[in-house]
C-alpha cells in the first residue's frame, strides 16, 4: 500500500508550461525529495501529485488508481498533504488542529469515535506535542508549529505524506528537528514521504531517493550518493561547486564556488571557470 | 441535528459549555416568542396572550396579538435567524470576519429588484409580488457575482472584490430609480431599503419557516467542511474537502437565506455581520455551534430591534433597520479598528 506514481504529466499556468510530459515513480516506504532551481516545477509536481492542481494531461496513480477518479475523501485517507506555509485560524489550539486530520473519516452521520480520538492522541505523541495540545497554534515556535501540522497529517492515518518545503522559514536547529521527525516516521512506521526541499545538503542526508528537476522534466533520479555530482549541480542550478562527503554522515555535501572570505589564507577559493 | 456538524464535540450533553450556551440561547428565543406578543403600548399578561391565541380572548386583544404582535415577533426572529446563519456561512466561506450577505450582492440585487418593482409596476401589479421580485433579484445578482468571480474555481478574494464592484453598481441603480420615481414611490422604496417588520403577516412566517428549518440543518451538515476550509484551499483539499462543490452549496444556502429574509423584511443591515461575531464570542470558532448560535443570536437581535422600533417612539413605528444600523454601524467600525493590524 502507498504507491504513488505520476504518468506523463503536463501542466501549464496560462501559457507558461511548467511540467512537460513528466513521469516519476515514488518508491514505497522511502523518503523521496524533489530538488531543483526556483521555478523548475518541483512544487507544481508535488501539488499535482497531491491533486491540489489538476494537470492538463497525464495521470497520478495512487495504489494503481487515478486520483482524479477517486473520491476526494478516499484519497485523503491514503495520502496526506502539508502545503507550504499553512495557516491556522487565530486562537485554534494544537489539539483542535490535529482533530481536523480526522475530517476524511467523518461523515454526515458518523460520530466522533474512540478510534478518532486514539488517532489524534497517537499523532500528538508521535510528534512529541502531547503536552502542547491546549496551546494556540499561533503561539508556538516555528518548529513546534510545523510539528503540530505534521501531527494533523498523521491523524489522517494515511501511508503517504507529501510536504511542500516543510523547512522554509525555520532556523537550522528547527529544520533538523522537523526532518528528524519525518525520518523517524519513515524508519519506525514505514511511511512513504515525499517532499520538496531547497537545501541540497539536507536533501542528500535524509532522502533515500532524490529527484532532480530541470527544464520541466526530471533531470536525474536515484540515490543521492549515485546522482549528486558537480555536473548535476551545474546542470540543475547553473552553479559550479565541489561535492564532498559529509564528515558526519558520509552523504554528498555540496560546497558552492563563488566569492567569499578565505580562512586558508590564499587569495581566493576556487573560482568558477 | 446540531451535533451532526459538531461531531468532534460528541453527543449532546450539558457537560460542555458550548451546549449550555446553545440551550440558553434557545430558551431566550422561546422566551422572546412569549414576551413579544405581550409587550407593547397595551401590556398583556402571558395568560391573556394565550387566551387570545386560543381565540378565547377579548376582541381587541385577539386582534393585536394575532394580527400584529405575534407575526412581528415570529418574523423578526425568523428573519434575524436567516440573516445570522447567512452571515456565518459567508464569513466562513470567504474566511473574512467583515463579510456580510451584502458583499455577494444579495442585498444589492434584492434592493434593485424591489425598487424597480415599486417604481415601474406601481399600482398595476399586486404588492404581494414584491418579495418574489426581491428574492429573484438577490439570486440573479448573487449568481452574476459568482460567475464573474469564476476562474477554474472561485477564490474568496475574487468573490469579495467582484462583490464590492457589483454592490456599487446595484447601489447606483437603486439611487437612480429612486431619483426618477414619484414622491410616493420614493418614500415607500426608502422604507423598504431601511428594512421594516411593520407589515409582518402570517404569509411571511409561512414563507420563512420552511426555508430556515431546512437550510440551517443543511448548512450544519457542511460545518465540518467549513472548519477545514479555514486552513486555506490547499490544506482543505488535502483533508479531502470538495472545495468548489461545498463552496457553491454554502454560498447558495447563504444567498437563499438572506434573499428570503430581505424579501420579508426589506434590506435590514448589519444583523448578518454582527450575529456571527456575537456567536463566536459566546461559543468559540467551531462552525457547527457557531451556525446554530448565529441563528439564535440573529433572531434575538432583530427581535430586540423591532421591539425597540415599535415601542420606544410609540405611536411612531420606526423601521427596525434603523435600530440594527444604529447598533451595527459603530460595531462595524469597532471591528475594523480591532482588525486594523490585519489589513
Coordinates of C-alpha atoms in Angstrom, one line a residue:
Chain A
X1 CA 0.0 0.0 0.0
X2 CA 1.1 3.5 -0.6
X3 CA 2.4 3.5 -4.2
X4 CA 2.4 6.9 -5.9
X5 CA 3.2 7.4 -9.5
X6 CA 3.0 10.4 -11.9
X7 CA 2.5 9.5 -15.5
X8 CA 3.2 11.8 -18.4
X9 CA 2.1 15.0 -16.5
X10 CA 1.8 18.2 -18.5
X11 CA 0.9 21.3 -16.7
X12 CA 0.9 25.0 -17.6
X13 CA -0.2 28.2 -16.0
X14 CA -1.9 30.3 -18.6
X15 CA 0.6 29.9 -21.5
X16 CA 3.6 29.1 -19.4
X17 CA 4.5 25.4 -19.4
X18 CA 5.7 24.2 -16.0
X19 CA 5.7 20.4 -16.4
X20 CA 6.2 18.7 -19.8
X21 CA 5.3 15.1 -20.1
X22 CA 6.9 14.2 -16.8
X23 CA 6.8 10.8 -15.3
X24 CA 8.1 9.8 -11.9
X25 CA 7.6 6.9 -9.5
X26 CA 7.8 7.3 -5.8
X27 CA 9.4 4.3 -4.1
X28 CA 7.2 2.9 -1.5
X29 CA 8.2 3.2 2.2
X30 CA 11.1 5.5 1.4
X31 CA 11.8 9.2 1.7
X32 CA 11.8 10.9 -1.7
X33 CA 13.0 14.5 -2.1
X34 CA 12.4 16.8 -5.1
X35 CA 15.1 19.3 -5.7
X36 CA 15.7 21.9 -8.4
X37 CA 16.2 25.6 -9.1
X38 CA 13.5 28.2 -8.4
X39 CA 10.6 27.8 -10.8
X40 CA 11.7 24.4 -12.1
X41 CA 8.3 23.0 -11.3
X42 CA 9.1 20.9 -8.2
X43 CA 6.3 22.4 -6.2
X44 CA 3.9 22.1 -9.1
X45 CA 4.8 18.5 -9.4
X46 CA 4.1 17.9 -5.7
X47 CA 0.9 19.8 -5.8
X48 CA -0.3 17.9 -8.9
X49 CA 0.5 14.6 -7.2
X50 CA -1.4 15.9 -4.2
X51 CA -4.3 16.7 -6.5
X52 CA -4.3 20.3 -5.4
X53 CA -3.6 21.2 -9.0
X54 CA -5.1 19.4 -11.9
X55 CA -2.7 18.8 -14.8
X56 CA -3.8 19.4 -18.3
X57 CA -2.6 16.0 -19.3
X58 CA -1.4 12.8 -17.6
X59 CA -2.5 11.0 -14.5
X60 CA -1.3 10.5 -11.0
X61 CA -1.8 6.9 -9.8
X62 CA -2.3 6.2 -6.1
X63 CA -2.2 2.4 -5.4
X64 CA -2.7 2.0 -9.1
X65 CA -5.9 4.1 -9.3
X66 CA -6.1 7.6 -10.9
X67 CA -6.6 10.2 -8.2
X68 CA -8.9 12.3 -10.3
X69 CA -11.3 9.3 -10.4
X70 CA -11.1 8.6 -6.7
X71 CA -13.4 10.2 -4.1
X72 CA -11.5 13.0 -2.6
X73 CA -12.0 11.6 1.0
X74 CA -10.7 8.2 -0.2
X75 CA -7.6 10.0 -1.5
X76 CA -7.2 11.8 1.8
X77 CA -7.3 8.6 3.8
X78 CA -4.3 7.3 1.8
X79 CA -2.3 10.4 1.3
X80 CA -1.8 13.5 3.5
X81 CA -0.6 16.8 2.3
X82 CA 1.1 19.6 4.1
X83 CA 1.2 22.7 1.9
X84 CA 3.9 25.4 2.1
X85 CA 3.3 27.9 4.9
X86 CA -0.1 26.6 6.0
X87 CA -2.1 28.9 8.2
X88 CA -4.5 28.2 11.0
X89 CA -7.3 30.5 12.3
X90 CA -6.3 32.7 15.2
X91 CA -6.6 31.0 18.6
X92 CA -7.0 27.5 17.2
X93 CA -5.4 25.0 19.7
X94 CA -3.0 22.3 18.6
X95 CA -5.5 19.6 19.6
X96 CA -8.3 21.2 17.6
X97 CA -5.9 21.4 14.6
X98 CA -4.9 17.8 14.9
X99 CA -8.6 16.7 15.2
X100 CA -9.2 18.2 11.8
X101 CA -7.0 15.5 10.4
X102 CA -9.9 13.1 11.0
X103 CA -12.0 15.0 8.5
X104 CA -11.8 12.3 5.8
X105 CA -13.0 9.7 8.3
X106 CA -16.1 11.8 9.3
X107 CA -19.4 11.5 7.6
X108 CA -22.8 13.2 8.0
X109 CA -24.0 10.5 10.3
X110 CA -20.6 9.2 11.5
X111 CA -19.9 10.5 15.0
X112 CA -16.6 11.3 16.6
X113 CA -15.4 7.8 17.6
X114 CA -12.9 6.4 20.2
X115 CA -10.8 5.4 17.2
X116 CA -10.7 9.0 16.0
X117 CA -9.6 10.2 19.5
X118 CA -7.0 7.4 19.6
X119 CA -5.5 8.5 16.3
X120 CA -5.4 12.1 17.5
X121 CA -3.5 11.2 20.7
X122 CA -1.2 8.9 18.7
X123 CA -0.4 11.7 16.3
X124 CA 0.3 14.1 19.2
X125 CA 2.6 11.6 20.9
X126 CA 4.5 10.7 17.6
X127 CA 5.3 14.4 17.2
X128 CA 6.0 15.0 20.9
X129 CA 3.3 17.5 21.0
X130 CA 1.2 15.8 23.7
X131 CA 2.0 18.4 26.3
X132 CA 1.2 21.3 24.0
X133 CA -2.3 20.1 22.9
X134 CA -4.1 23.1 24.6
X135 CA -1.7 25.7 23.2
X136 CA -2.9 28.0 20.4
X137 CA -1.1 27.1 17.2
X138 CA -0.1 30.8 16.6
X139 CA 1.7 31.0 20.0
X140 CA 4.1 28.1 19.1
X141 CA 7.6 28.5 17.8
X142 CA 8.2 27.8 14.1
X143 CA 9.5 24.3 14.7
X144 CA 6.7 23.3 17.1
X145 CA 4.1 24.8 14.7
X146 CA 5.4 22.6 11.9
X147 CA 5.2 19.6 14.3
X148 CA 1.6 20.4 15.0
X149 CA 0.8 20.5 11.3
X150 CA 2.6 17.2 10.8
X151 CA 0.6 15.8 13.6
X152 CA -2.6 16.8 11.8
X153 CA -1.4 15.0 8.6
X154 CA -0.6 11.9 10.8
X155 CA -4.1 11.9 12.3
X156 CA -5.4 11.3 8.8
X157 CA -3.9 7.8 9.1
X158 CA -2.5 7.8 5.6
X159 CA 0.5 5.8 4.4
X160 CA 1.9 8.5 2.3
X161 CA 2.8 12.0 3.3
X162 CA 3.5 14.9 0.9
X163 CA 5.2 18.0 2.2
X164 CA 5.9 21.2 0.2
X165 CA 9.1 22.8 1.6
X166 CA 8.4 21.9 5.3
X167 CA 11.6 23.6 6.5
X168 CA 11.1 27.0 4.9
X169 CA 11.3 29.9 7.4
X170 CA 12.8 27.6 10.0
X171 CA 16.2 28.2 11.6
X172 CA 18.8 25.3 11.2
X173 CA 18.0 23.7 14.5
X174 CA 14.3 23.6 13.8
X175 CA 15.0 22.3 10.2
X176 CA 16.9 19.4 11.6
X177 CA 14.2 18.8 14.2
X178 CA 11.5 18.6 11.6
X179 CA 13.5 16.5 9.2
X180 CA 14.5 14.1 12.1
X181 CA 10.8 13.7 12.9
X182 CA 10.0 12.8 9.3
X183 CA 13.0 10.4 9.2
X184 CA 11.7 8.7 12.4
X185 CA 8.2 8.4 11.0
X186 CA 9.7 6.7 7.9
X187 CA 12.0 4.4 9.9
X188 CA 9.6 3.3 12.6
X189 CA 6.3 3.2 10.7
X190 CA 7.5 2.8 7.1
X191 CA 5.5 5.8 5.9
X192 CA 6.2 6.9 2.3
X193 CA 7.4 10.5 2.5
X194 CA 7.7 12.9 -0.5
X195 CA 8.9 16.4 0.0
X196 CA 10.3 19.4 -1.8
X197 CA 13.5 20.8 -0.1
X198 CA 15.6 23.8 -1.0
X199 CA 18.7 22.7 0.9
X200 CA 20.6 20.2 -1.2
X201 CA 22.7 19.0 1.8
X202 CA 19.7 18.3 3.9
X203 CA 18.1 16.6 0.9
X204 CA 21.1 14.3 0.4
X205 CA 21.2 13.5 4.1
X206 CA 17.6 12.5 4.5
X207 CA 16.5 11.2 1.1
X208 CA 16.6 7.6 0.0
X209 CA 15.6 8.8 -3.4
X210 CA 16.5 12.1 -4.9
X211 CA 14.6 13.6 -7.9
X212 CA 16.4 16.5 -9.6
X213 CA 14.3 18.6 -11.8
X214 CA 15.3 20.8 -14.7
X215 CA 13.6 22.2 -17.7
X216 CA 10.0 21.0 -16.9
X217 CA 11.2 17.4 -16.5
X218 CA 13.2 15.0 -14.3
X219 CA 16.9 15.5 -15.0
X220 CA 18.1 12.7 -12.8
X221 CA 16.8 10.5 -10.1
X222 CA 18.3 7.9 -7.7
X223 CA 20.2 7.6 -4.5
X224 CA 21.9 10.8 -3.6
X225 CA 25.3 9.1 -3.5
X226 CA 24.8 7.9 -7.1
X227 CA 23.5 11.0 -8.7
X228 CA 24.7 14.1 -6.7
X229 CA 27.7 15.2 -8.8
X230 CA 29.3 18.5 -9.7
X231 CA 27.9 18.1 -13.2
X232 CA 24.3 17.6 -11.9
X233 CA 24.5 20.8 -9.8
X234 CA 25.9 22.6 -12.8
X235 CA 23.0 21.5 -15.0
X236 CA 20.2 21.8 -12.5
X237 CA 21.3 25.0 -10.7
X238 CA 23.8 26.5 -13.2
X239 CA 26.2 26.7 -10.3
X240 CA 29.8 25.5 -10.0
X241 CA 30.5 23.5 -6.9
X242 CA 32.6 20.9 -5.2
X243 CA 30.9 17.8 -3.9
X244 CA 32.5 16.2 -0.8
X245 CA 31.4 13.6 1.6
X246 CA 29.6 14.9 4.7
X247 CA 32.2 14.3 7.5
X248 CA 29.4 13.1 9.9
X249 CA 27.1 11.1 7.6
X250 CA 29.1 10.4 4.5
X251 CA 26.3 11.6 2.3
X252 CA 27.1 14.0 -0.5
X253 CA 27.7 17.6 0.5
X254 CA 27.6 20.4 -2.0
X255 CA 30.0 23.3 -1.5
X256 CA 29.3 26.1 -3.9
X257 CA 32.1 28.0 -5.6
X258 CA 31.9 31.8 -5.8
X259 CA 33.3 34.7 -3.8
X260 CA 33.9 34.8 -0.1
X261 CA 36.5 35.2 2.6
X262 CA 39.2 32.5 2.6
X263 CA 40.3 31.4 6.0
X264 CA 43.1 29.3 4.5
X265 CA 45.0 32.5 3.7
X266 CA 45.1 32.0 0.0
X267 CA 43.9 34.9 -2.2
X268 CA 40.6 33.3 -3.1
X269 CA 38.8 29.9 -3.1
X270 CA 38.4 28.0 -6.3
X271 CA 36.5 30.2 -8.7
X272 CA 34.1 29.2 -11.3
X273 CA 35.9 28.5 -14.5
Chain B
X1 CA -29.3 18.0 14.4
X2 CA -26.8 20.3 16.0
X3 CA -24.3 17.7 16.9
X4 CA -24.0 16.5 13.3
X5 CA -21.9 19.4 12.3
X6 CA -20.2 19.3 15.6
X7 CA -19.1 15.7 15.6
X8 CA -15.7 16.3 17.4
X9 CA -17.6 17.5 20.5
X10 CA -19.6 14.3 20.8
X11 CA -23.2 13.8 21.7
X12 CA -25.4 16.5 23.1
X13 CA -24.9 16.8 26.8
X14 CA -25.0 19.7 29.1
X15 CA -21.4 19.0 30.3
X16 CA -19.9 21.2 27.6
X17 CA -20.0 25.0 27.7
X18 CA -21.0 25.1 24.1
X19 CA -24.1 23.1 24.6
X20 CA -25.1 25.0 27.7
X21 CA -24.8 28.3 25.8
X22 CA -26.8 26.9 22.9
X23 CA -29.5 25.7 25.3
X24 CA -29.6 29.2 27.0
X25 CA -29.9 30.9 23.6
X26 CA -32.7 28.5 22.6
X27 CA -34.6 29.3 25.9
X28 CA -34.0 33.0 25.2
X29 CA -35.6 32.6 21.8
X30 CA -38.6 30.8 23.3
X31 CA -38.9 33.5 25.9
X32 CA -38.9 36.1 23.2
X33 CA -41.7 34.3 21.4
X34 CA -43.8 34.5 24.6
X35 CA -42.8 38.1 25.6
X36 CA -43.1 39.6 22.1
X37 CA -46.9 39.4 21.9
X38 CA -47.4 40.7 25.5
X39 CA -45.2 43.8 25.2
X40 CA -46.4 47.0 23.6
X41 CA -48.5 50.0 24.2
X42 CA -51.2 47.8 25.7
X43 CA -49.4 45.4 28.0
X44 CA -51.0 42.0 28.0
X45 CA -50.2 39.3 30.5
X46 CA -49.0 35.9 29.1
X47 CA -52.3 34.5 30.1
X48 CA -54.2 37.0 28.0
X49 CA -51.9 36.2 25.1
X50 CA -52.5 32.5 25.4
X51 CA -56.3 33.1 25.6
X52 CA -56.1 35.5 22.6
X53 CA -54.2 32.8 20.6
X54 CA -56.7 30.2 21.5
X55 CA -59.5 32.5 20.2
X56 CA -60.9 33.0 23.7
X57 CA -59.7 36.5 24.5
X58 CA -61.2 40.0 24.2
X59 CA -61.7 41.0 20.6
X60 CA -59.2 43.9 20.7
X61 CA -56.5 41.8 22.4
X62 CA -57.0 39.0 19.9
X63 CA -56.6 41.4 17.1
X64 CA -53.4 42.9 18.5
X65 CA -51.9 39.5 19.3
X66 CA -52.9 37.6 16.2
X67 CA -52.6 40.3 13.5
X68 CA -49.8 42.4 14.8
X69 CA -47.6 41.3 17.6
X70 CA -47.4 37.6 17.1
X71 CA -46.5 37.8 13.4
X72 CA -44.0 40.6 14.0
X73 CA -42.3 38.6 16.8
X74 CA -42.0 35.5 14.7
X75 CA -41.0 37.2 11.5
X76 CA -38.3 39.3 13.3
X77 CA -36.9 36.1 14.9
X78 CA -37.0 34.1 11.7
X79 CA -35.6 36.9 9.5
X80 CA -32.8 37.6 12.1
X81 CA -32.0 33.9 12.3
X82 CA -31.8 33.6 8.5
X83 CA -29.5 36.7 8.3
X84 CA -27.4 35.4 11.2
X85 CA -26.9 32.0 9.5
X86 CA -26.3 33.5 6.1
X87 CA -23.6 35.8 7.6
X88 CA -21.9 33.0 9.5
X89 CA -21.7 30.9 6.3
X90 CA -20.4 33.7 4.2
X91 CA -17.8 34.7 6.7
X92 CA -16.7 31.1 6.8
X93 CA -16.6 30.7 3.0
X94 CA -14.6 33.9 2.3
X95 CA -12.6 33.5 5.6
X96 CA -13.1 37.1 6.5
X97 CA -14.9 38.3 9.6
X98 CA -16.0 41.5 7.9
X99 CA -18.1 39.7 5.3
X100 CA -21.9 40.0 5.3
X101 CA -24.6 38.9 2.9
X102 CA -24.4 42.3 1.3
X103 CA -21.0 41.6 -0.2
X104 CA -22.1 38.9 -2.6
X105 CA -24.8 41.2 -4.0
X106 CA -27.7 39.7 -2.1
X107 CA -29.0 42.9 -0.6
X108 CA -28.0 44.9 -3.6
X109 CA -29.8 42.6 -6.0
X110 CA -32.9 42.4 -3.8
X111 CA -32.9 46.2 -3.5
X112 CA -32.7 46.9 -7.2
X113 CA -35.4 44.4 -7.9
X114 CA -37.7 45.7 -5.1
X115 CA -37.2 49.4 -6.0
X116 CA -37.7 48.6 -9.7
X117 CA -40.9 46.8 -8.8
X118 CA -42.1 49.7 -6.8
X119 CA -41.1 52.2 -9.5
X120 CA -42.2 50.6 -12.7
X121 CA -45.2 48.5 -11.6
X122 CA -46.8 50.8 -9.1
X123 CA -50.4 50.1 -8.9
X124 CA -50.6 47.7 -11.9
X125 CA -49.2 44.6 -10.1
X126 CA -50.2 43.4 -6.6
X127 CA -47.7 44.4 -3.9
X128 CA -47.8 40.8 -2.9
X129 CA -45.3 40.1 -5.7
X130 CA -42.7 42.3 -4.1
X131 CA -41.0 39.6 -2.0
X132 CA -40.8 37.3 -5.1
X133 CA -39.2 40.1 -7.1
X134 CA -36.7 40.7 -4.2
X135 CA -35.7 37.0 -3.9
X136 CA -35.3 36.8 -7.7
X137 CA -33.1 39.9 -7.7
X138 CA -31.0 38.5 -4.9
X139 CA -30.4 35.2 -6.7
X140 CA -29.7 36.8 -10.1
X141 CA -27.2 39.2 -8.8
X142 CA -25.5 36.7 -6.5
X143 CA -25.2 34.3 -9.5
X144 CA -23.7 37.1 -11.5
X145 CA -21.1 37.8 -8.8
X146 CA -20.3 34.1 -8.5
X147 CA -19.9 33.6 -12.3
X148 CA -17.8 36.8 -12.7
X149 CA -15.5 35.6 -9.9
X150 CA -15.2 32.1 -11.5
X151 CA -11.8 31.2 -13.0
X152 CA -11.1 27.5 -12.7
X153 CA -13.0 27.8 -9.4
X154 CA -13.9 30.6 -7.1
X155 CA -11.5 32.0 -4.6
X156 CA -12.6 34.1 -1.5
X157 CA -10.6 37.2 -2.5
X158 CA -12.0 37.3 -6.1
X159 CA -15.5 36.8 -4.7
X160 CA -15.1 39.7 -2.3
X161 CA -13.6 42.1 -4.9
X162 CA -16.2 41.3 -7.5
X163 CA -18.9 41.6 -4.9
X164 CA -17.8 45.1 -3.9
X165 CA -17.9 46.2 -7.5
X166 CA -21.4 44.7 -8.1
X167 CA -22.7 46.2 -4.9
X168 CA -21.6 49.6 -6.1
X169 CA -23.4 49.2 -9.4
X170 CA -26.5 48.0 -7.7
X171 CA -26.5 50.9 -5.3
X172 CA -26.1 53.3 -8.2
X173 CA -29.0 51.7 -10.0
X174 CA -31.2 51.9 -6.9
X175 CA -30.4 55.5 -6.3
X176 CA -31.1 56.3 -10.0
X177 CA -34.5 54.7 -9.9
X178 CA -35.5 56.4 -6.6
X179 CA -34.5 59.8 -8.1
X180 CA -36.6 59.4 -11.2
X181 CA -39.6 57.9 -9.5
X182 CA -42.5 59.8 -7.9
X183 CA -42.5 61.0 -4.3
X184 CA -44.9 58.4 -3.1
X185 CA -42.9 55.6 -4.7
X186 CA -39.6 57.0 -3.5
X187 CA -40.8 57.1 0.2
X188 CA -42.1 53.5 0.1
X189 CA -38.8 52.5 -1.6
X190 CA -36.9 54.2 1.2
X191 CA -38.9 52.4 3.8
X192 CA -38.2 49.1 2.1
X193 CA -34.5 49.9 1.9
X194 CA -34.2 50.6 5.6
X195 CA -35.9 47.4 6.5
X196 CA -39.0 47.1 8.5
X197 CA -41.1 44.4 10.0
X198 CA -44.1 46.7 10.3
X199 CA -46.3 44.8 7.9
X200 CA -45.3 41.3 9.0
X201 CA -48.0 38.8 8.2
X202 CA -48.6 35.1 8.7
X203 CA -47.8 34.6 5.0
X204 CA -44.3 35.9 5.7
X205 CA -44.0 33.4 8.5
X206 CA -45.1 30.5 6.3
X207 CA -42.6 31.7 3.6
X208 CA -39.7 32.0 6.1
X209 CA -40.3 29.0 8.3
X210 CA -39.5 26.1 5.8
X211 CA -36.5 28.0 4.4
X212 CA -34.9 28.5 7.8
X213 CA -35.9 25.0 9.1
X214 CA -34.5 23.2 6.0
X215 CA -31.4 25.3 5.2
X216 CA -30.0 25.7 8.7
X217 CA -29.6 22.0 9.2
X218 CA -28.4 21.7 5.7
X219 CA -25.7 24.2 6.5
X220 CA -24.8 22.3 9.7
X221 CA -24.1 19.2 7.6
X222 CA -21.3 21.1 5.9
X223 CA -19.9 22.7 9.2
X224 CA -17.0 20.2 9.2
X225 CA -16.1 21.3 5.7
X226 CA -16.2 24.9 6.7
X227 CA -13.9 24.2 9.6
X228 CA -11.4 22.6 7.3
X229 CA -11.7 25.4 4.7
X230 CA -10.4 27.9 7.3
X231 CA -6.9 26.4 6.7
X232 CA -7.0 27.6 3.1
X233 CA -7.8 25.7 -0.1
X234 CA -4.6 23.6 -0.3
X235 CA -4.8 22.1 3.2
X236 CA -8.6 21.7 2.9
X237 CA -8.3 19.7 -0.3
X238 CA -5.5 17.7 1.3
X239 CA -8.0 16.8 4.0
X240 CA -10.5 15.6 1.4
X241 CA -12.8 18.6 1.2
X242 CA -14.5 19.0 -2.2
X243 CA -13.8 22.7 -2.1
X244 CA -15.6 24.0 -5.1
X245 CA -18.7 21.9 -4.6
X246 CA -19.0 22.7 -0.9
X247 CA -18.3 26.4 -1.5
X248 CA -21.1 26.6 -4.1
X249 CA -23.6 24.8 -1.8
X250 CA -22.7 27.0 1.1
X251 CA -23.0 30.2 -0.9
X252 CA -26.3 29.0 -2.3
X253 CA -27.7 28.4 1.2
X254 CA -26.4 31.8 2.3
X255 CA -28.0 33.6 -0.6
X256 CA -31.3 31.9 -0.3
X257 CA -31.5 32.6 3.4
X258 CA -30.5 36.2 3.1
X259 CA -32.7 36.6 0.0
X260 CA -35.9 35.3 1.7
X261 CA -35.1 37.4 4.8
X262 CA -34.7 40.6 2.7
X263 CA -37.8 39.8 0.8
X264 CA -39.8 39.5 4.0
X265 CA -38.4 42.5 5.9
X266 CA -36.5 44.7 3.4
X267 CA -32.8 45.5 3.4
X268 CA -32.1 45.1 7.1
X269 CA -28.5 45.8 7.6
X270 CA -25.8 44.6 10.0
X271 CA -27.6 41.6 11.6
X272 CA -25.7 39.2 9.2
X273 CA -22.5 40.9 10.1
X274 CA -22.9 41.1 13.9
X275 CA -24.7 37.9 14.8
X276 CA -21.9 35.6 13.9
X277 CA -19.4 37.7 15.9
X278 CA -21.5 37.6 19.0
X279 CA -22.0 33.8 18.4
X280 CA -18.2 33.3 18.2
X281 CA -17.6 35.3 21.3
X282 CA -20.1 33.2 23.2
X283 CA -19.2 29.8 21.8
X284 CA -15.8 29.7 20.1
X285 CA -14.9 29.1 16.5
X286 CA -16.1 25.7 15.6
X287 CA -18.6 26.1 12.8
X288 CA -21.4 23.7 13.9
X289 CA -22.1 25.6 17.1
X290 CA -21.4 28.9 15.5
X291 CA -24.0 28.4 12.8
X292 CA -26.6 27.3 15.4
X293 CA -25.7 30.2 17.8
X294 CA -25.8 32.7 14.9
X295 CA -29.4 31.7 14.2
X296 CA -30.5 32.3 17.8
X297 CA -28.4 35.5 18.2
X298 CA -29.6 36.9 14.9
X299 CA -33.2 36.2 15.8
X300 CA -32.8 37.8 19.2
X301 CA -31.1 40.8 17.8
X302 CA -33.8 41.6 15.3
X303 CA -36.5 40.8 17.8
X304 CA -34.9 43.4 20.2
X305 CA -34.5 45.9 17.4
X306 CA -38.1 45.5 16.3
X307 CA -39.4 45.6 19.9
X308 CA -37.5 48.9 20.4
X309 CA -38.7 50.1 17.0
X310 CA -42.4 49.7 17.9
X311 CA -42.3 50.7 21.5
X312 CA -39.7 53.5 22.2
X313 CA -41.1 56.1 19.8
X314 CA -44.8 55.0 20.0
X315 CA -47.0 55.9 18.3
X316 CA -44.4 56.3 15.5
X317 CA -43.3 52.9 14.2
X318 CA -39.6 53.3 13.4
X319 CA -38.2 50.8 10.9
X320 CA -36.3 48.1 12.7
X321 CA -33.4 48.6 10.2
X322 CA -32.8 52.0 11.8
X323 CA -32.0 50.2 15.1
X324 CA -29.9 47.5 13.7
X325 CA -27.9 50.2 11.8
X326 CA -27.6 52.3 15.0
X327 CA -26.1 49.4 16.8
X328 CA -24.4 47.8 13.8
X329 CA -22.5 50.7 12.3
X330 CA -20.5 51.5 15.4
X331 CA -19.9 47.8 15.9
X332 CA -18.6 47.6 12.3
X333 CA -16.2 50.4 13.0
X334 CA -15.1 48.7 16.2
X335 CA -14.3 45.5 14.2
X336 CA -12.3 47.5 11.6
X337 CA -10.4 49.2 14.5
X338 CA -9.7 45.9 16.2
X339 CA -8.6 44.2 13.0
X340 CA -6.5 47.2 11.9
X341 CA -3.3 45.2 12.1
X342 CA -4.6 42.6 9.7
X343 CA -5.1 45.0 6.7

